[in-house]
Coordinates of C-alpha atoms in Angstrom, one line a residue:
Chain A
X1 CA 6.8 109.1 -31.5
X2 CA 3.0 109.8 -30.7
X3 CA 3.7 108.4 -27.2
X4 CA 7.3 109.9 -26.8
X5 CA 6.1 113.6 -27.3
X6 CA 3.7 113.9 -24.3
X7 CA 6.0 111.8 -22.3
X8 CA 8.9 114.1 -23.0
X9 CA 6.6 117.1 -21.8
X10 CA 5.6 115.1 -19.1
X11 CA 9.1 114.7 -17.6
X12 CA 10.0 118.4 -18.1
X13 CA 6.8 119.6 -16.3
X14 CA 7.6 117.3 -13.5
X15 CA 11.2 118.7 -13.0
X16 CA 9.9 122.4 -13.4
X17 CA 7.1 121.3 -10.5
X18 CA 9.9 120.3 -8.5
X19 CA 11.8 123.3 -8.7
X20 CA 8.8 125.6 -8.3
X21 CA 7.5 124.0 -5.2
X22 CA 10.7 123.4 -3.4
X23 CA 11.0 127.4 -3.1
X24 CA 7.6 127.7 -1.5
X25 CA 8.0 128.4 2.3
X26 CA 6.4 126.4 5.0
X27 CA 4.0 129.2 6.2
X28 CA 2.2 128.8 2.6
X29 CA 2.1 125.2 2.6
X30 CA -1.8 124.9 3.0
X31 CA -2.5 127.4 0.7
X32 CA -0.1 125.8 -1.8
X33 CA -2.1 122.7 -1.5
X34 CA -5.3 123.9 -2.0
X35 CA -3.9 126.3 -4.8
X36 CA -2.5 123.4 -6.6
X37 CA -5.4 121.1 -6.0
X38 CA -7.4 123.6 -7.8
X39 CA -5.0 123.2 -10.9
X40 CA -5.5 119.3 -10.7
X41 CA -9.1 120.4 -11.5
X42 CA -7.7 121.0 -15.0
X43 CA -9.3 117.6 -15.8
X44 CA -12.4 120.0 -16.2
X45 CA -11.3 120.5 -19.8
X46 CA -11.6 117.0 -20.6
X47 CA -14.9 116.6 -19.0
X48 CA -16.4 119.6 -21.0
X49 CA -15.0 117.8 -24.2
X50 CA -16.6 114.6 -23.1
X51 CA -19.9 116.0 -22.1
X52 CA -20.4 118.3 -25.4
X53 CA -19.1 116.3 -28.0
X54 CA -22.5 114.9 -28.8
X55 CA -21.2 111.3 -28.8
X56 CA -22.6 108.2 -27.0
X57 CA -25.4 108.8 -24.1
X58 CA -23.2 107.2 -21.6
X59 CA -19.8 109.3 -22.4
X60 CA -22.3 112.5 -22.2
X61 CA -23.6 111.5 -18.8
X62 CA -20.1 110.6 -17.5
X63 CA -18.6 113.9 -18.9
X64 CA -21.4 115.8 -17.5
X65 CA -20.9 114.4 -14.0
X66 CA -17.1 115.0 -14.5
X67 CA -17.8 118.5 -15.2
X68 CA -19.7 118.8 -12.0
X69 CA -16.9 117.3 -9.9
X70 CA -14.3 119.2 -11.4
X71 CA -16.2 122.6 -11.2
X72 CA -16.4 121.8 -7.5
X73 CA -12.5 121.3 -7.5
X74 CA -11.7 124.3 -9.5
X75 CA -14.2 126.9 -7.9
X76 CA -13.9 125.7 -4.5
X77 CA -10.3 125.4 -4.7
X78 CA -9.4 128.7 -6.0
X79 CA -11.8 130.5 -3.9
X80 CA -10.8 128.9 -0.6
X81 CA -7.1 129.5 -1.5
X82 CA -7.9 133.1 -2.1
X83 CA -9.9 133.4 1.1
X84 CA -6.7 132.0 3.1
X85 CA -4.2 134.1 1.3
X86 CA -6.1 137.1 1.9
X87 CA -5.5 136.7 5.7
X88 CA -1.9 136.5 5.4
X89 CA -0.8 140.0 6.6
X90 CA 2.6 141.6 7.3
X91 CA 2.1 144.2 10.1
X92 CA 3.9 147.5 9.8
X93 CA 5.1 148.7 13.3
X94 CA 3.2 151.3 14.8
X95 CA -0.1 150.9 12.6
X96 CA -0.7 147.9 14.9
X97 CA -3.1 149.6 17.4
X98 CA -5.1 151.6 14.8
X99 CA -7.1 149.0 13.4
Chain B
X1 CA -8.1 122.2 -37.9
X2 CA -7.5 125.8 -37.3
X3 CA -9.8 125.9 -34.3
X4 CA -7.7 122.9 -32.8
X5 CA -4.6 125.0 -33.3
X6 CA -5.9 128.1 -31.8
X7 CA -7.0 125.8 -28.7
X8 CA -3.6 124.6 -28.3
X9 CA -1.8 127.9 -28.4
X10 CA -4.3 129.0 -25.9
X11 CA -3.2 126.1 -23.7
X12 CA 0.1 127.2 -23.9
X13 CA -0.7 130.3 -22.3
X14 CA -2.8 128.5 -19.6
X15 CA 0.4 126.5 -18.8
X16 CA 2.4 129.7 -18.5
X17 CA 0.0 131.3 -16.3
X18 CA -0.1 128.1 -14.0
X19 CA 3.5 128.1 -13.8
X20 CA 3.9 131.9 -13.1
X21 CA 1.2 131.6 -10.6
X22 CA 2.8 128.8 -8.7
X23 CA 6.0 130.9 -8.8
X24 CA 4.4 133.8 -7.2
X25 CA 3.0 131.4 -4.5
X26 CA 7.0 131.3 -3.5
X27 CA 6.3 134.4 -1.1
X28 CA 3.3 135.5 1.2
X29 CA 3.7 139.0 -0.4
X30 CA 2.8 137.7 -3.7
X31 CA 0.8 134.6 -3.2
X32 CA -2.7 136.0 -3.4
X33 CA -1.8 137.5 -6.8
X34 CA -0.1 134.1 -7.8
X35 CA -3.4 132.4 -7.1
X36 CA -5.3 134.7 -9.2
X37 CA -3.0 134.4 -12.1
X38 CA -3.4 130.6 -11.9
X39 CA -7.5 130.8 -11.9
X40 CA -7.1 133.2 -15.0
X41 CA -5.2 130.3 -16.9
X42 CA -7.9 128.0 -15.7
X43 CA -10.6 130.3 -16.9
X44 CA -9.0 130.8 -20.4
X45 CA -8.5 127.1 -20.9
X46 CA -12.2 126.6 -20.1
X47 CA -13.3 129.2 -22.4
X48 CA -11.2 128.0 -25.2
X49 CA -12.2 124.7 -24.8
X50 CA -15.9 125.7 -24.8
X51 CA -15.6 127.5 -28.0
X52 CA -12.9 125.8 -30.1
X53 CA -12.9 122.0 -29.4
X54 CA -16.0 121.2 -31.2
X55 CA -18.4 121.0 -28.6
X56 CA -22.1 120.7 -30.1
X57 CA -24.1 120.4 -27.0
X58 CA -24.1 122.7 -24.0
X59 CA -26.9 121.6 -22.1
X60 CA -25.1 119.0 -19.8
X61 CA -22.2 121.2 -19.4
X62 CA -24.3 124.0 -18.1
X63 CA -26.0 121.7 -15.6
X64 CA -22.6 120.5 -14.5
X65 CA -21.1 123.8 -14.3
X66 CA -23.8 125.5 -12.4
X67 CA -24.4 122.6 -9.7
X68 CA -20.5 122.4 -9.4
X69 CA -19.9 126.1 -8.9
X70 CA -22.7 126.5 -6.6
X71 CA -21.3 123.7 -4.3
X72 CA -17.8 125.0 -4.5
X73 CA -18.7 128.5 -3.7
X74 CA -20.7 127.5 -0.9
X75 CA -18.0 125.2 0.6
X76 CA -15.2 127.7 0.0
X77 CA -17.1 130.4 1.7
X78 CA -18.6 128.5 4.6
X79 CA -15.6 126.3 5.6
X80 CA -14.0 127.3 9.0
X81 CA -10.1 127.6 9.0
X82 CA -9.9 124.8 11.3
X83 CA -11.7 122.5 9.0
X84 CA -9.5 123.3 6.2
X85 CA -7.7 119.9 6.0
X86 CA -11.0 118.0 5.6
X87 CA -11.8 120.4 3.0
X88 CA -8.9 120.1 0.9
X89 CA -9.0 116.3 1.3
X90 CA -12.5 116.5 0.0
X91 CA -11.7 118.8 -3.0
X92 CA -9.0 116.3 -3.6
X93 CA -11.3 113.7 -4.0
X94 CA -13.8 115.2 -6.3
X95 CA -10.7 116.1 -8.4
X96 CA -9.7 112.4 -8.8
X97 CA -13.3 111.4 -9.3
X98 CA -13.7 113.9 -12.2
X99 CA -10.3 112.4 -13.7
X100 CA -11.7 108.8 -13.2
X101 CA -15.0 109.8 -15.2
X102 CA -13.0 111.7 -18.0
X103 CA -10.9 108.7 -18.4
X104 CA -13.8 106.2 -18.6
X105 CA -15.5 108.5 -21.2
X106 CA -12.5 108.5 -23.2
X107 CA -13.2 104.9 -23.9
X108 CA -16.2 105.9 -26.1
X109 CA -14.1 108.4 -28.4
X110 CA -13.2 107.0 -31.8
X111 CA -9.7 105.1 -32.6
X112 CA -8.9 103.5 -29.5
X113 CA -5.5 101.7 -29.2
X114 CA -3.9 99.6 -26.5
X115 CA -1.9 102.8 -25.4
X116 CA -5.2 104.6 -25.0
X117 CA -6.7 101.4 -22.8
X118 CA -3.5 101.7 -20.5
X119 CA -3.9 105.3 -19.9
X120 CA -7.7 104.9 -19.4
X121 CA -6.8 102.3 -17.0
X122 CA -4.3 104.4 -15.2
X123 CA -6.6 107.3 -14.8
X124 CA -9.5 105.1 -13.5
X125 CA -7.1 103.7 -11.0
X126 CA -5.4 106.6 -9.8
X127 CA -8.7 108.6 -9.8
X128 CA -10.5 105.8 -7.9
X129 CA -7.7 105.4 -5.2
X130 CA -7.6 109.2 -4.7
X131 CA -11.7 109.4 -4.5
X132 CA -12.0 107.0 -1.8
X133 CA -8.9 107.6 -0.3
X134 CA -9.8 111.1 0.2
X135 CA -13.1 110.4 1.4
X136 CA -11.7 108.3 4.0
X137 CA -9.2 111.0 5.2
X138 CA -11.9 113.6 5.2
X139 CA -14.0 111.2 7.6
X140 CA -11.1 110.7 9.6
X141 CA -10.2 114.4 10.1
X142 CA -13.9 115.0 10.9
X143 CA -13.9 112.3 13.4
X144 CA -16.8 110.5 11.5
X145 CA -14.6 107.5 11.8
X146 CA -12.1 107.0 14.3
X147 CA -9.0 108.6 13.7
X148 CA -7.0 105.7 15.1
X149 CA -5.3 103.3 12.7
X150 CA -7.5 100.6 11.7
X151 CA -5.4 97.3 11.4
X152 CA -6.5 93.7 11.2
X153 CA -4.7 90.3 10.6
X154 CA -4.0 89.7 6.9
X155 CA -4.1 93.4 5.9
X156 CA -1.2 93.4 3.8
X157 CA -2.0 90.2 2.3
X158 CA -5.6 91.5 1.1
X159 CA -3.9 94.7 -0.1
X160 CA -1.6 92.6 -2.4
X161 CA -4.3 90.3 -3.6
X162 CA -6.5 93.6 -4.6
X163 CA -3.4 95.0 -6.3
X164 CA -2.8 91.5 -8.1
X165 CA -6.4 91.7 -9.1
X166 CA -6.3 95.2 -10.3
X167 CA -3.4 94.2 -12.5
X168 CA -5.0 91.1 -13.8
X169 CA -8.3 92.9 -14.9
X170 CA -6.1 95.5 -16.6
X171 CA -4.3 92.9 -18.6
X172 CA -7.4 91.3 -19.6
X173 CA -9.2 94.6 -20.4
X174 CA -6.1 95.5 -22.7
X175 CA -6.4 92.4 -24.6
X176 CA -10.2 92.3 -24.8
X177 CA -11.3 96.2 -24.7
X178 CA -14.9 95.3 -26.0
X179 CA -15.6 93.8 -22.5
X180 CA -16.4 96.8 -20.2
X181 CA -17.0 94.6 -17.2
X182 CA -13.3 94.4 -16.6
X183 CA -13.1 98.1 -16.4
X184 CA -16.1 98.1 -13.9
X185 CA -14.1 95.6 -11.9
X186 CA -11.1 98.0 -12.0
X187 CA -13.3 100.8 -10.9
X188 CA -14.5 99.0 -8.0
X189 CA -11.4 97.5 -7.0
X190 CA -9.5 100.8 -7.2
X191 CA -12.3 102.4 -4.7
X192 CA -11.6 99.2 -2.1
X193 CA -7.9 99.8 -2.6
X194 CA -8.3 103.5 -1.8
X195 CA -10.2 102.9 1.5
X196 CA -7.8 99.9 2.4
X197 CA -4.7 102.5 1.7
X198 CA -5.9 105.2 4.1
X199 CA -7.8 103.3 6.9
X200 CA -4.3 102.0 8.7
X201 CA -3.2 105.5 9.0
X202 CA -3.3 107.3 12.3
X203 CA -4.6 110.5 12.6
X204 CA -1.3 112.3 13.4
X205 CA 0.0 111.2 9.9
X206 CA -2.7 112.8 8.3
X207 CA -0.1 115.5 6.9
X208 CA 1.5 113.0 4.9
X209 CA -1.7 111.4 3.5
X210 CA -3.0 114.5 2.4
X211 CA 0.0 115.4 0.7
X212 CA 0.2 112.3 -1.2
X213 CA -3.3 112.3 -2.1
X214 CA -2.9 115.7 -3.4
X215 CA -0.2 114.3 -5.7
X216 CA -2.4 111.6 -6.7
X217 CA -5.0 113.9 -7.8
X218 CA -2.5 115.7 -10.0
X219 CA -1.2 112.1 -11.3
X220 CA -5.0 111.3 -12.2
X221 CA -5.2 114.4 -14.2
X222 CA -2.0 113.5 -16.0
X223 CA -3.2 110.1 -16.7
X224 CA -6.4 111.3 -18.2
X225 CA -4.5 113.7 -20.3
X226 CA -3.0 111.0 -21.8
X227 CA -6.0 109.2 -22.3
X228 CA -7.7 112.3 -24.3
X229 CA -4.2 113.3 -25.7
X230 CA -4.4 116.9 -24.1
X231 CA -1.0 118.6 -23.2
X232 CA -2.3 121.0 -20.9
X233 CA -3.8 118.1 -18.5
X234 CA -0.5 116.5 -18.6
X235 CA 1.6 119.8 -17.7
X236 CA -1.1 120.9 -15.3
X237 CA -1.4 117.3 -13.7
X238 CA 2.4 116.9 -13.5
X239 CA 2.9 120.3 -11.7
X240 CA 0.6 119.1 -9.2
X241 CA 2.0 115.6 -8.8
X242 CA 5.2 117.2 -8.3
X243 CA 4.0 119.6 -5.6
X244 CA 2.2 116.9 -3.8
X245 CA 5.4 114.7 -3.7
X246 CA 7.6 117.4 -2.3
X247 CA 5.2 118.1 0.1
X248 CA 4.9 114.3 1.2
X249 CA 8.6 114.2 1.7
X250 CA 9.0 117.3 3.6
X251 CA 6.4 116.1 6.1
X252 CA 8.1 112.5 6.1
X253 CA 11.5 114.1 6.7
X254 CA 9.9 116.2 9.6
X255 CA 8.7 112.9 11.3
X256 CA 12.2 111.1 10.4
X257 CA 10.3 108.5 8.9
X258 CA 10.1 106.7 5.5
X259 CA 6.8 107.0 3.4
X260 CA 6.6 103.1 3.6
X261 CA 6.8 103.4 7.2
X262 CA 3.9 106.0 7.3
X263 CA 1.8 104.1 4.8
X264 CA 2.1 100.6 6.2
X265 CA 3.1 100.5 9.9
X266 CA 0.0 101.7 11.7
X267 CA 2.2 103.9 13.7
X268 CA 1.1 104.4 17.3
X269 CA -1.4 101.7 17.4
X270 CA 0.7 98.9 19.3
X271 CA 3.7 100.7 20.5
X272 CA 3.4 102.1 24.2
X273 CA 7.0 102.3 25.3
X274 CA 7.3 104.1 28.7
X275 CA 10.1 106.4 28.8
X276 CA 12.4 105.9 31.8
X277 CA 11.5 109.5 32.7
X278 CA 8.8 110.1 35.1
X279 CA 8.5 112.3 38.3
X280 CA 6.6 115.0 39.5
X281 CA 4.6 117.2 37.5
X282 CA 4.5 120.9 38.4
X283 CA 1.1 122.6 37.6
X284 CA 1.0 126.5 37.8
X285 CA -2.1 128.6 38.1
X286 CA -3.0 131.5 35.5
X287 CA -2.0 133.8 38.3
X288 CA 1.5 132.8 38.8
X289 CA 2.0 132.3 35.1
X290 CA 1.0 135.9 34.7
X291 CA 3.8 137.3 36.9
X292 CA 6.4 135.2 35.2
X293 CA 5.1 136.5 31.6
X294 CA 5.1 139.9 33.0
X295 CA 8.7 139.7 33.8
X296 CA 9.8 138.0 30.3
X297 CA 11.1 139.9 27.6
X298 CA 11.4 137.0 24.9
X299 CA 8.8 134.8 24.7
X300 CA 8.4 131.7 22.2
X301 CA 4.7 130.4 21.4
X302 CA 4.7 126.6 20.1
X303 CA 1.1 125.8 18.6
X304 CA 0.0 122.5 17.8
X305 CA -3.3 120.7 16.8
X306 CA -4.6 121.3 20.4
X307 CA -4.6 124.9 19.5
X308 CA -6.9 124.3 16.4
X309 CA -9.2 121.8 18.4
X310 CA -9.8 124.5 21.2
X311 CA -10.2 127.3 18.5
X312 CA -7.4 129.2 20.7
X313 CA -5.8 131.2 18.0
X314 CA -7.7 134.5 18.5
X315 CA -7.2 134.6 22.2
X316 CA -3.5 133.5 21.7
X317 CA -3.2 136.7 19.1
X318 CA -4.4 138.8 22.2
X319 CA -2.0 137.4 24.5
X320 CA 0.6 138.3 21.9
X321 CA -0.5 142.0 21.7
X322 CA -0.5 142.5 25.6
X323 CA 3.0 140.9 25.7
X324 CA 4.0 143.1 22.9
X325 CA 2.6 146.1 24.7
X326 CA 4.4 144.9 27.9
X327 CA 7.6 145.2 25.8
X328 CA 8.2 141.7 25.2
X329 CA 9.3 140.3 21.9
X330 CA 6.8 137.4 20.8
X331 CA 7.8 134.8 18.3
X332 CA 5.9 131.7 17.1
X333 CA 7.8 128.5 16.6
X334 CA 5.9 126.0 14.0
X335 CA 6.9 122.6 13.3
X336 CA 6.4 121.3 10.0
X337 CA 3.8 118.5 11.1
X338 CA 2.0 120.6 13.9
X339 CA -1.7 120.2 13.0
X340 CA -3.5 118.0 10.2
X341 CA -2.0 119.4 7.1
X342 CA 1.3 120.8 5.9
X343 CA 1.1 124.6 7.0
X344 CA -2.1 124.1 9.2
X345 CA -0.8 126.2 12.0
X346 CA 0.2 129.1 9.8
X347 CA -3.3 129.6 8.3
X348 CA -5.0 129.5 11.6
X349 CA -2.5 132.3 13.1
X350 CA -3.0 134.1 9.9
X351 CA -6.7 134.0 10.4
X352 CA -6.2 135.5 13.7
X353 CA -4.1 138.1 12.1
X354 CA -1.0 137.2 13.3
X355 CA 1.6 138.8 11.1
X356 CA 3.6 136.3 8.9
X357 CA 7.0 137.6 9.7
X358 CA 6.7 136.5 13.5
X359 CA 5.9 133.0 12.3
X360 CA 9.3 131.0 12.4
X361 CA 10.0 127.4 11.3
X362 CA 11.5 125.1 13.5
X363 CA 15.2 125.4 12.2
X364 CA 15.0 129.1 12.9
X365 CA 14.1 129.0 16.6
X366 CA 15.9 126.1 18.0
X367 CA 19.6 127.8 17.7
X368 CA 18.4 130.6 19.8
X369 CA 16.2 128.6 21.9
X370 CA 18.2 129.4 25.4
X371 CA 17.4 133.2 24.8
X372 CA 13.7 132.9 25.4
X373 CA 12.5 133.4 28.6
X374 CA 9.3 131.5 28.3
X375 CA 8.2 128.9 25.9
X376 CA 4.5 128.6 25.8
X377 CA 3.4 125.1 24.2
X378 CA -0.3 125.2 23.2
X379 CA -1.7 121.8 22.4
X380 CA 1.6 120.3 20.8
X381 CA 3.1 117.3 22.2
X382 CA 5.3 115.0 20.1
X383 CA 6.8 117.8 18.2
X384 CA 8.1 119.1 21.7
X385 CA 9.1 115.6 22.9
X386 CA 12.7 115.8 24.1
X387 CA 12.7 111.9 23.9
X388 CA 13.1 112.4 20.2
X389 CA 16.7 113.9 20.8
X390 CA 17.6 111.8 23.7
X391 CA 16.1 108.5 24.2
X392 CA 17.3 105.8 21.6
X393 CA 14.4 103.6 22.5
X394 CA 11.8 105.9 22.0
X395 CA 9.5 105.4 18.7
X396 CA 10.2 109.1 17.6
X397 CA 13.7 108.9 18.2
X398 CA 15.8 111.0 15.6
X399 CA 12.7 113.1 14.7
X400 CA 13.5 116.7 14.6
X401 CA 11.5 118.6 17.3
X402 CA 11.4 122.2 18.6
X403 CA 13.8 122.0 21.6
X404 CA 11.5 124.0 24.1
X405 CA 12.9 122.3 27.2
X406 CA 16.1 124.3 26.5
X407 CA 14.1 127.8 27.1
X408 CA 14.5 129.1 30.6
X409 CA 11.0 128.4 31.4
X410 CA 8.2 126.3 29.6
X411 CA 4.7 126.4 30.2
X412 CA 2.7 123.6 28.6
X413 CA -0.9 124.4 28.1
X414 CA -2.7 121.0 28.3
X415 CA -6.2 119.5 28.9
X416 CA -4.8 116.3 30.7
X417 CA -1.8 114.2 31.0
X418 CA -3.0 112.1 28.4
X419 CA 0.0 111.1 25.9
X420 CA 0.4 112.5 22.4
X421 CA -0.8 111.0 19.1
X422 CA 2.3 108.7 18.9
X423 CA 0.9 107.2 22.4
X424 CA 4.3 108.2 24.1
X425 CA 4.8 109.9 27.3
X426 CA 6.7 113.1 27.1
X427 CA 9.6 113.8 29.6
X428 CA 9.2 117.4 28.9
X429 CA 6.2 117.5 31.6
X430 CA 8.6 116.3 34.3
X431 CA 11.6 118.9 33.5
X432 CA 12.6 121.2 36.3
X433 CA 12.0 124.2 34.1
X434 CA 8.6 122.8 33.0
X435 CA 5.1 124.3 34.5
X436 CA 1.8 122.6 33.3
X437 CA -1.2 124.9 32.8
X438 CA -4.1 122.3 32.8
X439 CA -7.4 123.1 31.3
X440 CA -8.8 123.9 28.0
X441 CA -6.4 126.1 26.0
X442 CA -8.8 128.7 25.1
X443 CA -9.8 129.3 28.7
X444 CA -6.4 129.1 30.1
X445 CA -5.0 131.8 27.7
X446 CA -8.1 133.9 28.2
X447 CA -7.4 133.7 32.0
X448 CA -3.9 135.0 31.2
X449 CA -5.1 137.8 29.1
X450 CA -7.6 138.8 31.7
X451 CA -4.5 139.0 34.2
X452 CA -3.0 141.4 31.7
X453 CA -6.1 143.4 31.8
X454 CA -6.2 143.9 35.6

């Protein structure tokens, strides 16, 4: 049962992911990619536990390195996505020349 | 015990925020909010982990977070929009490496079962392949190494041997978990496998590879989630994995090729099929092009990777404004695989402040191609090649393309007569309604803009 339970959640999450992502228009595929990439940095919380649990030295070092790389992934990923999405504008007719 | 329960409830909230954030990414109007919602989910997960998961030593965490955040902020601020594919590839690679390390560290936790060993091996393997594969993709996009496919005799046999060795090491490691040397071997082999996996893939196929690596980075997080028994990692990793797989399949469809064909064939390396159609190319000067554009009332712009290389997106927007002032309607037709990653062109044009409601997909512009007076092709080649429709012998036959040759007049902005990434000659250049505007795309469009100014 211990294995079945997370596997069950995994399958449901995959189907949910398919449903969500197939609705994203092609215009937004690059931000989608970098945004979902930032989400994959969720491994950071595993890294935090490994680095701070006060276990073996090797595990702590591995965890600390993982924290560093995952943080780059999370912080960089969200910021760059935000920067990109900030550029997507819909222009109101008439207001075009005032800027 | 209570703390763990609180943490898990908070993780559920995080998962909901991720899901809702991804849902909001479905429309340009709400996408930015969606990204912020998703980042709040991440923040919540991190904070809860820090206070409620029995962490006793914050020293190393602080070092990792500060260094990582600093690099992340700098990279996100400084990267040019044209370099976005490289950036995403690199971030992907770091995510993969982090999952590898988390999986590895999980080995030193208490209560290791065979199931844990299997998941550790999986997260190390996928994470390792993602890391070196993304690094090679980054180097290729950056042109630090050649963008051409790297092929050598016996390549597929070598790959099969590496795969077999990985499986053998994994089995041995599961039988004898105390011997960490097996794990080191798996790490090394997965690194080599990641390199081998990306080097035979050509520059034009990068959108597929980046999507696939994106998916792998999610799957690596997912596997790490199994290794440390954390459901949030499993859910978030699965969402990202699914997202990457969908993008991969959209990219493959847009090239009319199967995934295995993209991954293993080294497309464009050997094929040099001459299309039967050759003939006279009709160059045009900016001067003459201007007169045609001035009279046009409906113009389609088809951008390609060449626009990114020439950094021509801003001057293209200027041309668009001048045409619109002249009473002309301007639309952009964006092919799904134009550029180096999915949606690459859209981001560049958004950077130049082109409104997203004039950015059309291929299927929207093709049915009304006859109504366009002029189609301007900027640095695109294979995605507008009519051979894909007409020439059964062509390597890209069957690939959906933007049928610019049906427009009344076609301007092709091109540096020279060199073939596209697929190494194919493009019969579009010889069509009676095609005019070639040779030179750097930025300068050519700049010349047109000046003509309008006079």
